[in-house]
């Protein structure tokens, strides 16, 4: 009798294990997405701040719109707005990338949830067929066939566990159905929001193009006004002198880091090989438009907007931002400090491609050609300093084929300088 009871209890335990195993499958573990809606909402919050800044600039633009004497101020405001639109596009691109990841994760979760739901539904159907085959009185039959009270208790416990298992099958099925519905809703919402982000991206790109065209028109207006060109020339020279103290301070700040970056003996031309014609040389020169003498702090190298600008030597970026105050003349500019005591400056960038404090190797992209600041066309303004002394950059490229425009013709620089 004891042996039979032990066998019956072992059978009940085995049956319980068999019944509960399907409920511990992968569908019962809910993984957390790597991308959260909160992260995307934070980006949207940043986008809202950019929009407010754009409104402020637009209000300032309206104030100077009709006054030709404010052409330079208008150009500055347009460039500020272009910079904000670029940030807005970068923000939207980041949102779209996050939506890509979220959609991929939710698609995988939905597929898994649907597979788990199907498996649980199949289990539910098997249980229903089994109950139908057993009939409504099967549980009572088990109880009434008990040989004694102890066996009755064992049978009752087994029946209770079976009923609990059946209830869990149903509860799990309902939970999985709810998860499938929820995952599908989240996925559809993410896809809809991504499409909205793509529409905003296209609108921002159209706005950027319109603003860039407005700057081009303004540059043409400025180029026709000699007094403005002379003012721009004077302001550029003031900015070059004003930078000396700032560069010294930054070089002291980053001295230890700069010392650990070996400096090459030679300089790399800062633009791709095809862009080697200099439109304006350093030092005393005749202004190419006004025809009046002036003093240029560096060299100007024309190239299309967006052309890569390379670090002429390895070093540490000690400035990478849009100019303010007198240094607005440089527009977006970068200064790299080198361990041999020199520094190189790259100005009028459309976009900056590095950050202050970043170590760059010779040939790394530090930015892209543009016409920001006091500039009337896409070009790179390139300077070389040794301490506080501005050097003529062409003297560091005597082994390179360089050209200048003379009397409307392109001529070899070294022949022209003889």
Tab-separated table of C-alpha atoms in Angstrom:
chain	number	residue	atom	x	y	z
A	1	UNK	CA	0.000	0.000	0.000
A	2	UNK	CA	2.842	2.414	0.916
A	3	UNK	CA	4.651	1.528	-2.316
A	4	UNK	CA	1.508	2.323	-4.352
A	5	UNK	CA	1.086	5.654	-2.598
A	6	UNK	CA	4.717	6.599	-3.316
A	7	UNK	CA	4.314	5.645	-6.962
A	8	UNK	CA	1.063	7.661	-7.212
A	9	UNK	CA	2.716	10.744	-5.646
A	10	UNK	CA	5.717	10.389	-7.972
A	11	UNK	CA	3.312	10.196	-10.931
A	12	UNK	CA	1.521	13.368	-9.732
A	13	UNK	CA	4.887	15.182	-9.433
A	14	UNK	CA	5.976	14.021	-12.911
A	15	UNK	CA	2.616	15.083	-14.388
A	16	UNK	CA	2.953	18.515	-12.768
A	17	UNK	CA	6.472	18.912	-14.203
A	18	UNK	CA	5.319	17.895	-17.671
A	19	UNK	CA	2.343	20.275	-17.500
A	20	UNK	CA	4.367	23.301	-16.349
A	21	UNK	CA	7.359	22.934	-18.692
A	22	UNK	CA	5.624	24.615	-21.696
A	23	UNK	CA	4.889	27.657	-19.555
A	24	UNK	CA	8.595	28.442	-19.053
A	25	UNK	CA	9.446	28.971	-22.717
A	26	UNK	CA	11.087	32.059	-24.304
A	27	UNK	CA	7.782	33.854	-24.680
A	28	UNK	CA	7.541	34.394	-20.923
A	29	UNK	CA	10.788	36.470	-20.799
A	30	UNK	CA	10.137	40.063	-21.882
A	31	UNK	CA	13.356	41.739	-23.026
A	32	UNK	CA	13.882	45.482	-22.655
A	33	UNK	CA	14.595	47.390	-25.870
A	34	UNK	CA	18.018	49.017	-26.184
A	35	UNK	CA	16.321	52.153	-27.527
A	36	UNK	CA	13.644	53.770	-25.376
A	37	UNK	CA	10.958	56.262	-26.311
A	38	UNK	CA	12.368	58.549	-23.605
A	39	UNK	CA	15.641	58.845	-25.539
A	40	UNK	CA	13.757	59.777	-28.699
A	41	UNK	CA	11.611	62.276	-26.759
A	42	UNK	CA	14.805	63.891	-25.420
A	43	UNK	CA	15.985	64.430	-28.982
A	44	UNK	CA	12.607	65.959	-29.846
A	45	UNK	CA	13.042	68.323	-26.901
A	46	UNK	CA	16.414	69.429	-28.283
A	47	UNK	CA	14.791	69.941	-31.684
A	48	UNK	CA	12.214	72.230	-30.044
A	49	UNK	CA	15.003	74.382	-28.563
A	50	UNK	CA	16.616	74.694	-31.993
A	51	UNK	CA	13.287	75.799	-33.456
A	52	UNK	CA	13.002	78.557	-30.816
A	53	UNK	CA	16.516	79.794	-31.636
A	54	UNK	CA	15.614	79.850	-35.344
A	55	UNK	CA	12.547	82.012	-34.605
A	56	UNK	CA	14.733	84.500	-32.732
A	57	UNK	CA	17.174	84.741	-35.639
A	58	UNK	CA	14.322	85.138	-38.131
A	59	UNK	CA	13.026	88.081	-36.105
A	60	UNK	CA	16.470	89.703	-36.240
A	61	UNK	CA	16.670	89.063	-39.975
A	62	UNK	CA	13.405	90.910	-40.537
A	63	UNK	CA	14.849	93.916	-38.728
A	64	UNK	CA	17.819	94.211	-41.127
A	65	UNK	CA	16.156	92.842	-44.286
A	66	UNK	CA	15.621	96.133	-46.113
A	67	UNK	CA	18.813	97.919	-45.065
A	68	UNK	CA	21.721	97.368	-47.476
A	69	UNK	CA	24.180	98.840	-45.000
A	70	UNK	CA	23.439	95.837	-42.766
A	71	UNK	CA	24.475	93.297	-45.414
A	72	UNK	CA	27.258	91.841	-43.284
A	73	UNK	CA	24.979	91.538	-40.262
A	74	UNK	CA	22.381	89.841	-42.438
A	75	UNK	CA	25.022	87.401	-43.695
A	76	UNK	CA	26.009	86.620	-40.112
A	77	UNK	CA	22.396	85.967	-39.122
A	78	UNK	CA	21.789	83.783	-42.169
A	79	UNK	CA	24.881	81.746	-41.308
A	80	UNK	CA	23.674	81.362	-37.715
A	81	UNK	CA	20.363	80.121	-39.072
A	82	UNK	CA	22.094	77.729	-41.472
A	83	UNK	CA	24.110	76.352	-38.562
A	84	UNK	CA	20.906	75.756	-36.577
A	85	UNK	CA	19.263	74.041	-39.559
A	86	UNK	CA	22.309	71.757	-39.867
A	87	UNK	CA	21.962	70.903	-36.165
A	88	UNK	CA	18.254	70.302	-36.712
A	89	UNK	CA	19.000	67.925	-39.604
A	90	UNK	CA	21.612	66.109	-37.491
A	91	UNK	CA	19.051	65.815	-34.681
A	92	UNK	CA	16.429	64.401	-37.069
A	93	UNK	CA	18.962	61.982	-38.546
A	94	UNK	CA	19.704	60.728	-35.032
A	95	UNK	CA	15.980	60.310	-34.380
A	96	UNK	CA	15.570	58.335	-37.621
A	97	UNK	CA	18.525	56.098	-36.700
A	98	UNK	CA	16.971	55.443	-33.276
A	99	UNK	CA	13.629	54.654	-34.908
A	100	UNK	CA	15.436	52.216	-37.234
A	101	UNK	CA	16.817	50.406	-34.185
A	102	UNK	CA	13.516	50.568	-32.279
A	103	UNK	CA	11.562	49.248	-35.281
A	104	UNK	CA	14.040	46.386	-35.753
A	105	UNK	CA	13.791	45.463	-32.061
A	106	UNK	CA	9.995	45.687	-31.961
A	107	UNK	CA	9.698	43.687	-35.186
A	108	UNK	CA	11.804	40.905	-33.646
A	109	UNK	CA	9.801	41.076	-30.386
A	110	UNK	CA	6.512	40.947	-32.298
A	111	UNK	CA	7.636	37.940	-34.327
A	112	UNK	CA	8.709	36.142	-31.142
A	113	UNK	CA	5.474	37.072	-29.351
A	114	UNK	CA	3.395	35.814	-32.296
A	115	UNK	CA	5.348	32.530	-32.324
A	116	UNK	CA	4.876	32.161	-28.551
A	117	UNK	CA	1.171	32.966	-28.888
A	118	UNK	CA	0.772	30.300	-31.576
A	119	UNK	CA	2.574	27.716	-29.444
A	120	UNK	CA	0.450	28.613	-26.404
A	121	UNK	CA	-2.746	28.486	-28.481
A	122	UNK	CA	-1.766	25.028	-29.756
A	123	UNK	CA	-1.239	23.917	-26.144
A	124	UNK	CA	-4.622	25.409	-25.195
A	125	UNK	CA	-6.313	23.480	-28.046
A	126	UNK	CA	-4.670	20.226	-26.986
A	127	UNK	CA	-5.897	20.713	-23.420
A	128	UNK	CA	-9.433	21.466	-24.651
A	129	UNK	CA	-9.434	18.302	-26.805
A	130	UNK	CA	-8.135	16.276	-23.870
A	131	UNK	CA	-10.850	17.626	-21.556
A	132	UNK	CA	-13.483	16.911	-24.186
A	133	UNK	CA	-12.238	13.358	-24.543
A	134	UNK	CA	-12.204	12.873	-20.754
A	135	UNK	CA	-15.715	14.256	-20.315
A	136	UNK	CA	-17.076	16.427	-17.516
A	137	UNK	CA	-17.251	13.590	-14.953
A	138	UNK	CA	-13.658	12.372	-15.343
A	139	UNK	CA	-12.386	14.263	-12.275
A	140	UNK	CA	-15.255	12.906	-10.133
A	141	UNK	CA	-14.531	9.411	-11.383
A	142	UNK	CA	-10.936	9.721	-10.199
A	143	UNK	CA	-12.091	10.832	-6.754
A	144	UNK	CA	-14.764	8.106	-6.404
A	145	UNK	CA	-12.328	5.376	-7.357
A	146	UNK	CA	-10.039	6.255	-4.455
A	147	UNK	CA	-9.316	3.241	-2.227
A	148	UNK	CA	-9.025	5.196	1.057
A	149	UNK	CA	-8.917	8.708	2.428
A	150	UNK	CA	-5.167	9.119	1.856
A	151	UNK	CA	-5.556	8.118	-1.805
A	152	UNK	CA	-8.539	10.507	-2.054
A	153	UNK	CA	-6.317	13.380	-0.867
A	154	UNK	CA	-3.601	12.441	-3.391
A	155	UNK	CA	-6.145	12.383	-6.205
A	156	UNK	CA	-7.649	15.670	-5.091
A	157	UNK	CA	-4.204	17.327	-5.050
A	158	UNK	CA	-3.479	15.994	-8.554
A	159	UNK	CA	-6.848	17.306	-9.861
A	160	UNK	CA	-6.254	20.694	-8.227
A	161	UNK	CA	-2.814	20.975	-9.884
A	162	UNK	CA	-4.301	20.040	-13.279
A	163	UNK	CA	-6.989	22.708	-12.895
A	164	UNK	CA	-4.355	25.282	-11.878
A	165	UNK	CA	-2.268	24.281	-14.891
A	166	UNK	CA	-5.266	24.680	-17.221
A	167	UNK	CA	-5.938	28.127	-15.760
A	168	UNK	CA	-2.308	29.087	-16.290
A	169	UNK	CA	-2.487	27.929	-19.910
A	170	UNK	CA	-5.443	30.265	-20.451
A	171	UNK	CA	-3.842	33.151	-18.502
A	172	UNK	CA	-0.578	32.787	-20.455
A	173	UNK	CA	-2.480	32.758	-23.741
A	174	UNK	CA	-4.340	35.958	-22.800
A	175	UNK	CA	-1.087	37.642	-21.686
A	176	UNK	CA	0.657	36.699	-24.937
A	177	UNK	CA	-2.282	37.957	-26.994
A	178	UNK	CA	-2.083	41.272	-25.125
A	179	UNK	CA	1.679	41.442	-25.700
A	180	UNK	CA	1.234	40.797	-29.430
A	181	UNK	CA	-1.359	43.580	-29.634
A	182	UNK	CA	0.849	45.961	-27.630
A	183	UNK	CA	4.002	45.169	-29.651
A	184	UNK	CA	2.076	45.674	-32.890
A	185	UNK	CA	0.774	49.067	-31.661
A	186	UNK	CA	4.243	50.234	-30.569
A	187	UNK	CA	5.720	49.103	-33.889
A	188	UNK	CA	3.048	50.903	-35.933
A	189	UNK	CA	3.489	54.082	-33.856
A	190	UNK	CA	7.276	53.979	-34.291
A	191	UNK	CA	6.897	53.515	-38.051
A	192	UNK	CA	4.452	56.451	-38.250
A	193	UNK	CA	6.719	58.700	-36.174
A	194	UNK	CA	9.712	57.758	-38.312
A	195	UNK	CA	7.815	58.756	-41.460
A	196	UNK	CA	7.012	62.104	-39.806
A	197	UNK	CA	10.709	62.539	-38.968
A	198	UNK	CA	11.664	61.826	-42.585
A	199	UNK	CA	9.156	64.453	-43.753
A	200	UNK	CA	10.713	66.975	-41.319
A	201	UNK	CA	14.141	65.998	-42.610
A	202	UNK	CA	13.154	66.759	-46.220
A	203	UNK	CA	11.592	70.080	-45.179
A	204	UNK	CA	14.741	71.038	-43.240
A	205	UNK	CA	16.951	70.152	-46.208
A	206	UNK	CA	14.790	72.320	-48.486
A	207	UNK	CA	15.027	75.145	-45.949
A	208	UNK	CA	18.813	74.724	-45.779
A	209	UNK	CA	19.088	74.961	-49.569
A	210	UNK	CA	16.929	78.098	-49.595
A	211	UNK	CA	19.073	79.738	-46.902
A	212	UNK	CA	22.305	78.841	-48.725
A	213	UNK	CA	20.893	80.358	-51.935
A	214	UNK	CA	20.021	83.502	-49.948
A	215	UNK	CA	23.623	83.739	-48.732
A	216	UNK	CA	24.896	83.345	-52.319
A	217	UNK	CA	22.692	86.253	-53.447
A	218	UNK	CA	23.869	88.341	-50.516
A	219	UNK	CA	27.511	87.610	-51.327
A	220	UNK	CA	26.934	88.900	-54.849
A	221	UNK	CA	25.476	92.109	-53.399
A	222	UNK	CA	28.412	92.534	-51.009
A	223	UNK	CA	30.953	91.898	-53.790
A	224	UNK	CA	29.500	94.855	-55.694
A	225	UNK	CA	30.152	97.236	-52.759
A	226	UNK	CA	33.801	98.276	-52.486
A	227	UNK	CA	33.324	99.911	-49.089
A	228	UNK	CA	32.024	96.650	-47.652
A	229	UNK	CA	34.914	94.671	-49.129
A	230	UNK	CA	37.414	97.090	-47.607
A	231	UNK	CA	35.637	96.792	-44.270
A	232	UNK	CA	35.793	92.989	-44.510
A	233	UNK	CA	39.513	93.124	-45.286
A	234	UNK	CA	40.187	95.381	-42.318
A	235	UNK	CA	38.119	93.235	-39.964
A	236	UNK	CA	39.939	90.061	-41.073
A	237	UNK	CA	43.298	91.627	-40.274
A	238	UNK	CA	42.032	92.789	-36.857
A	239	UNK	CA	40.725	89.302	-36.146
A	240	UNK	CA	44.089	87.737	-37.054
A	241	UNK	CA	45.899	89.983	-34.561
A	242	UNK	CA	43.263	89.447	-31.868
A	243	UNK	CA	43.693	85.673	-32.127
A	244	UNK	CA	47.355	85.736	-31.089
A	245	UNK	CA	46.618	86.057	-27.372
A	246	UNK	CA	43.823	83.470	-27.536
A	247	UNK	CA	46.071	80.966	-29.296
A	248	UNK	CA	48.810	81.452	-26.694
A	249	UNK	CA	46.338	80.805	-23.860
A	250	UNK	CA	44.947	77.681	-25.535
A	251	UNK	CA	48.440	76.358	-26.283
A	252	UNK	CA	49.322	76.689	-22.591
A	253	UNK	CA	46.085	74.891	-21.674
A	254	UNK	CA	46.827	71.945	-23.972
A	255	UNK	CA	50.654	72.006	-23.706
A	256	UNK	CA	51.004	68.579	-22.071
A	257	UNK	CA	48.694	66.916	-24.594
A	258	UNK	CA	50.361	68.638	-27.578
A	259	UNK	CA	53.831	67.542	-26.388
A	260	UNK	CA	52.729	63.891	-26.629
A	261	UNK	CA	51.736	64.157	-30.324
A	262	UNK	CA	54.812	63.852	-32.583
A	263	UNK	CA	54.875	66.526	-35.280
A	264	UNK	CA	55.885	65.672	-38.845
A	265	UNK	CA	58.793	67.557	-40.406
A	266	UNK	CA	56.745	68.599	-43.431
A	267	UNK	CA	53.248	69.988	-44.057
A	268	UNK	CA	50.436	68.303	-45.961
A	269	UNK	CA	48.481	70.468	-48.408
A	270	UNK	CA	45.173	71.067	-46.585
A	271	UNK	CA	42.897	70.407	-49.604
A	272	UNK	CA	42.574	67.553	-52.130
A	273	UNK	CA	45.203	67.628	-54.881
A	274	UNK	CA	43.052	69.272	-57.547
A	275	UNK	CA	42.554	72.433	-55.478
A	276	UNK	CA	45.991	74.028	-55.578
A	277	UNK	CA	45.316	77.458	-57.096
A	278	UNK	CA	45.722	80.325	-54.610
A	279	UNK	CA	43.374	83.261	-55.081
A	280	UNK	CA	45.023	85.462	-52.455
A	281	UNK	CA	48.557	85.286	-51.113
A	282	UNK	CA	49.804	86.179	-47.615
A	283	UNK	CA	51.402	89.465	-46.626
A	284	UNK	CA	51.194	92.725	-48.528
A	285	UNK	CA	48.988	92.322	-51.578
A	286	UNK	CA	46.612	94.109	-53.900
A	287	UNK	CA	42.985	93.294	-53.107
A	288	UNK	CA	41.660	91.178	-56.003
A	289	UNK	CA	38.403	93.204	-56.251
A	290	UNK	CA	39.084	96.714	-54.955
A	291	UNK	CA	42.589	96.909	-56.425
A	292	UNK	CA	43.841	98.581	-53.232
A	293	UNK	CA	46.840	97.442	-51.167
A	294	UNK	CA	46.231	95.358	-48.066
A	295	UNK	CA	47.841	92.850	-45.702
A	296	UNK	CA	46.641	89.254	-45.680
A	297	UNK	CA	47.240	86.948	-42.676
A	298	UNK	CA	47.184	83.729	-44.712
A	299	UNK	CA	46.402	82.296	-48.122
A	300	UNK	CA	43.008	81.731	-49.738
A	301	UNK	CA	42.433	78.529	-51.735
A	302	UNK	CA	39.130	78.320	-53.666
A	303	UNK	CA	37.257	74.985	-53.630
A	304	UNK	CA	33.604	73.885	-53.829
A	305	UNK	CA	31.476	74.003	-50.697
A	306	UNK	CA	31.811	70.790	-48.691
A	307	UNK	CA	35.318	69.901	-49.928
A	308	UNK	CA	37.349	68.063	-47.254
A	309	UNK	CA	39.881	70.132	-45.296
A	310	UNK	CA	42.834	68.099	-43.964
A	311	UNK	CA	45.073	68.649	-40.935
A	312	UNK	CA	48.410	69.845	-42.346
A	313	UNK	CA	50.248	68.239	-39.415
A	314	UNK	CA	49.451	65.996	-36.479
A	315	UNK	CA	48.514	67.865	-33.336
A	316	UNK	CA	45.754	68.852	-30.923
A	317	UNK	CA	42.674	70.891	-31.835
A	318	UNK	CA	42.750	73.954	-29.556
A	319	UNK	CA	39.750	75.665	-31.171
A	320	UNK	CA	36.820	74.308	-33.187
A	321	UNK	CA	33.808	76.617	-33.263
A	322	UNK	CA	32.085	79.491	-34.973
A	323	UNK	CA	33.844	82.797	-34.449
A	324	UNK	CA	32.255	85.425	-32.216
A	325	UNK	CA	32.921	89.125	-31.898
A	326	UNK	CA	35.891	90.142	-34.036
A	327	UNK	CA	36.691	86.487	-34.772
A	328	UNK	CA	33.310	86.162	-36.537
A	329	UNK	CA	35.321	87.265	-39.570
A	330	UNK	CA	36.742	83.738	-39.707
A	331	UNK	CA	33.290	82.119	-39.691
A	332	UNK	CA	33.559	78.482	-38.629
A	333	UNK	CA	37.247	77.875	-37.980
A	334	UNK	CA	39.655	75.359	-36.481
A	335	UNK	CA	43.123	75.821	-34.977
A	336	UNK	CA	45.486	72.862	-34.540
A	337	UNK	CA	48.548	73.194	-32.301
A	338	UNK	CA	51.652	71.160	-33.186
A	339	UNK	CA	54.480	69.950	-30.954
A	340	UNK	CA	57.125	71.794	-33.016
A	341	UNK	CA	55.770	75.122	-31.722
A	342	UNK	CA	53.659	75.965	-34.762
A	343	UNK	CA	49.900	76.096	-35.215
A	344	UNK	CA	47.682	75.980	-38.307
A	345	UNK	CA	44.349	77.756	-38.788
A	346	UNK	CA	41.553	76.739	-41.162
A	347	UNK	CA	38.755	79.293	-41.659
A	348	UNK	CA	35.393	79.974	-43.404
A	349	UNK	CA	34.323	76.317	-43.058
A	350	UNK	CA	30.778	75.361	-43.973
A	351	UNK	CA	30.967	72.716	-41.235
A	352	UNK	CA	33.506	71.806	-38.576
A	353	UNK	CA	34.634	68.177	-38.522
A	354	UNK	CA	36.465	67.935	-35.175
A	355	UNK	CA	36.199	69.003	-31.530
A	356	UNK	CA	38.356	71.076	-29.229
A	357	UNK	CA	40.792	68.871	-27.338
A	358	UNK	CA	40.753	66.186	-30.033
A	359	UNK	CA	44.068	64.719	-31.199
A	360	UNK	CA	44.304	64.648	-34.999
A	361	UNK	CA	46.763	62.983	-37.310
A	362	UNK	CA	48.178	64.557	-40.435
A	363	UNK	CA	45.569	64.092	-43.156
A	364	UNK	CA	42.549	63.770	-40.835
A	365	UNK	CA	39.485	65.730	-41.939
A	366	UNK	CA	39.061	68.751	-39.633
A	367	UNK	CA	36.236	70.438	-41.554
A	368	UNK	CA	34.688	71.316	-44.903
A	369	UNK	CA	35.142	74.262	-47.256
A	370	UNK	CA	32.561	77.052	-47.046
A	371	UNK	CA	32.097	80.821	-47.086
A	372	UNK	CA	31.116	81.619	-43.487
A	373	UNK	CA	32.278	84.814	-41.834
A	374	UNK	CA	33.686	87.715	-43.870
A	375	UNK	CA	33.970	85.818	-47.106
A	376	UNK	CA	32.575	86.340	-50.596
A	377	UNK	CA	32.993	82.846	-51.999
A	378	UNK	CA	33.754	79.240	-51.071
A	379	UNK	CA	37.415	78.902	-50.143
A	380	UNK	CA	39.794	77.848	-47.381
A	381	UNK	CA	41.637	80.608	-45.557
A	382	UNK	CA	44.814	78.897	-44.278
A	383	UNK	CA	47.318	80.335	-41.807
A	384	UNK	CA	50.538	79.097	-40.234
A	385	UNK	CA	51.828	80.590	-36.986
A	386	UNK	CA	55.086	80.065	-35.144
A	387	UNK	CA	54.413	81.411	-31.684
A	388	UNK	CA	52.766	84.784	-32.343
A	389	UNK	CA	54.429	85.248	-35.722
A	390	UNK	CA	52.308	84.617	-38.806
A	391	UNK	CA	54.283	82.846	-41.507
A	392	UNK	CA	53.689	82.732	-45.250
A	393	UNK	CA	52.153	79.258	-45.739
A	394	UNK	CA	53.465	78.835	-49.307
A	395	UNK	CA	57.039	78.638	-47.946
A	396	UNK	CA	56.142	75.260	-46.445
A	397	UNK	CA	55.049	73.820	-49.810
A	398	UNK	CA	57.969	74.631	-52.102
A	399	UNK	CA	58.029	71.072	-53.435
A	400	UNK	CA	54.355	71.272	-54.470
A	401	UNK	CA	52.947	72.515	-57.773
A	402	UNK	CA	50.918	75.594	-56.824
A	403	UNK	CA	49.234	78.179	-59.041
A	404	UNK	CA	47.923	81.737	-58.872
A	405	UNK	CA	45.610	83.785	-61.026
A	406	UNK	CA	47.492	86.540	-62.864
A	407	UNK	CA	45.878	88.776	-65.509
A	408	UNK	CA	43.005	86.341	-65.690
A	409	UNK	CA	45.300	83.383	-66.352
A	410	UNK	CA	46.404	80.465	-64.185
A	411	UNK	CA	50.215	80.511	-63.818
A	412	UNK	CA	52.706	78.511	-61.775
A	413	UNK	CA	53.306	80.248	-58.442
A	414	UNK	CA	57.055	79.708	-58.346
A	415	UNK	CA	57.530	81.036	-61.883
A	416	UNK	CA	55.309	84.027	-61.088
A	417	UNK	CA	57.325	84.836	-57.931
A	418	UNK	CA	60.728	84.896	-59.737
